[in-house]
Amino acid sequence: MSIQYDVEQLSDSYGVADSFPKDFGYGEEEADIEDSPAPSDSKPRILLMGLRRSGKSSIQKVVFHKMSPNETLFLESTNKIYKDDISSSSFVNFQIWDFPGQVDFFDPTFDYEMIFRGTGALIFVIDAQDDYVEALGRLHLTVSRAYRVNPDINFEVFIHKVDGLSDDHKIETQRDIHQRANDDLADASLEKLHLSFYLTSIYDHSIFEAFSKVVQKLIPQLPTLENLLNIFISNSGIEKAFLFDVVSKIYIATDSSPVDMQSYELCCDMIDVVIDVSCIYGLREDGSGSAYDKESMAIIKLNNTTVLYLKEVTKFLALVCILREESFERKGLIDYNFHCFRKAIHEVFEVGVSSQRPVSSQAVGSPCNKAVAMNGTPRNTV
Ligand SMILES: Nc1nc2c(ncn2[C@@H]2O[C@H](COP(=O)(O)OP(=O)(O)OP(=O)(O)O)[C@@H](O)[C@H]2O)c(=O)[nH]1
């Protein structure tokens, strides 16, 4: 495949870790489970739970710390809760708590009520390559306890490591897990508790897609973002557009046409290419500058008449579009529409930030805590 590549101006500091090192410099805290909550604990959180070796730490490392999937083979078992605060580099202002599989978190010394009260989403990871009967028991125990403390939590089940399964086996496993988990809930009269299921693997883009959906549910502005994307693409002759959190490659919104995995993968790959090329050629001679900044934009023309178009939207967000070569002839129109789109996004998050400020000072556990606070665009960058 021939790739025509055109990166315009990729320098000047822009905050997102100088040259995108492997670990984006997200603050990582380690805490004993008996720890009393620190002030940062008031941030909305996403919990990663599941049996030992189900793949929780691998998911966190691959999605948020750019670890390559093969390296996860050498991850040691987690024996404390890892609190990963990704808000300094990511659009999404939340903490991810990775729980050690073997710890009994219903231990009386362990304040699970405090934990569940400030939780936006609970991701339960099930190893699909293993016998999952025990995992289903633990899933039921976990979600039923959490639901009683905080019924607003989104319960997400990752049927994980599906790379080892055939397509038929994947569908059958998902059907079986879905059926059994919901039967257990019905037996406990918890029909209102809704579980969402995803087939995931760190060896392809499915884990990023699943995480995208988990995060999207926590974004209060999602309908507005989708609307803006719909208006933008329909007026610009664009086929598909994603609004990406650049560091994690989670898409926080897309237009309302269906997402096909290939388009998503193509756009993820484009972000990787842009950042890698920028790291090599976009930094100043002394190594200063940033791989992603206000001027970041790239156009990749594929030899099948498809054009990929990336542009910076905010400090953390990029718009990545897929369009036909014919439509790209009206680049001026696209650029103008993009300018209006970018302005609208900034306005949405300025409103979001100012209206969220008082909320963040509320007690942990208020219903408003379910929504993830956004790292919106600070006024002075507009
Ligand atoms: N095939 C496959 N293996 C995976 C996948 N995700 C994780 N693994 C492997 O699963 C093993 C356990 O992963 P960890 O991330 O340490 O699991 P954990 O749930 O954090 O384990 P504890 O810390 O003991 O609770 C590692 O060897 C990973 O390489 C996946 O998607 N596919």
PDB file of N, CA, C and O in Angstrom, residues 316 355 374:
ATOM      1  N   PHE A 316      -5.934  17.327  24.081  1.00  0.00           N
ATOM      2  CA  PHE A 316      -5.974  15.867  24.204  1.00  0.00           C
ATOM      3  C   PHE A 316      -6.707  15.171  23.063  1.00  0.00           C
ATOM      4  O   PHE A 316      -6.638  13.958  22.945  1.00  0.00           O
ATOM      5  N   SER A 355     -19.489  24.248  34.353  1.00  0.00           N
ATOM      6  CA  SER A 355     -20.639  23.735  35.095  1.00  0.00           C
ATOM      7  C   SER A 355     -20.258  22.558  35.973  1.00  0.00           C
ATOM      8  O   SER A 355     -20.984  22.191  36.876  1.00  0.00           O
ATOM      9  N   MET A 374     -14.452  15.966  32.514  1.00  0.00           N
ATOM     10  CA  MET A 374     -13.616  16.016  31.327  1.00  0.00           C
ATOM     11  C   MET A 374     -12.473  16.988  31.499  1.00  0.00           C
ATOM     12  O   MET A 374     -12.621  18.038  32.102  1.00  0.00           O
TER      13      MET A 374
END
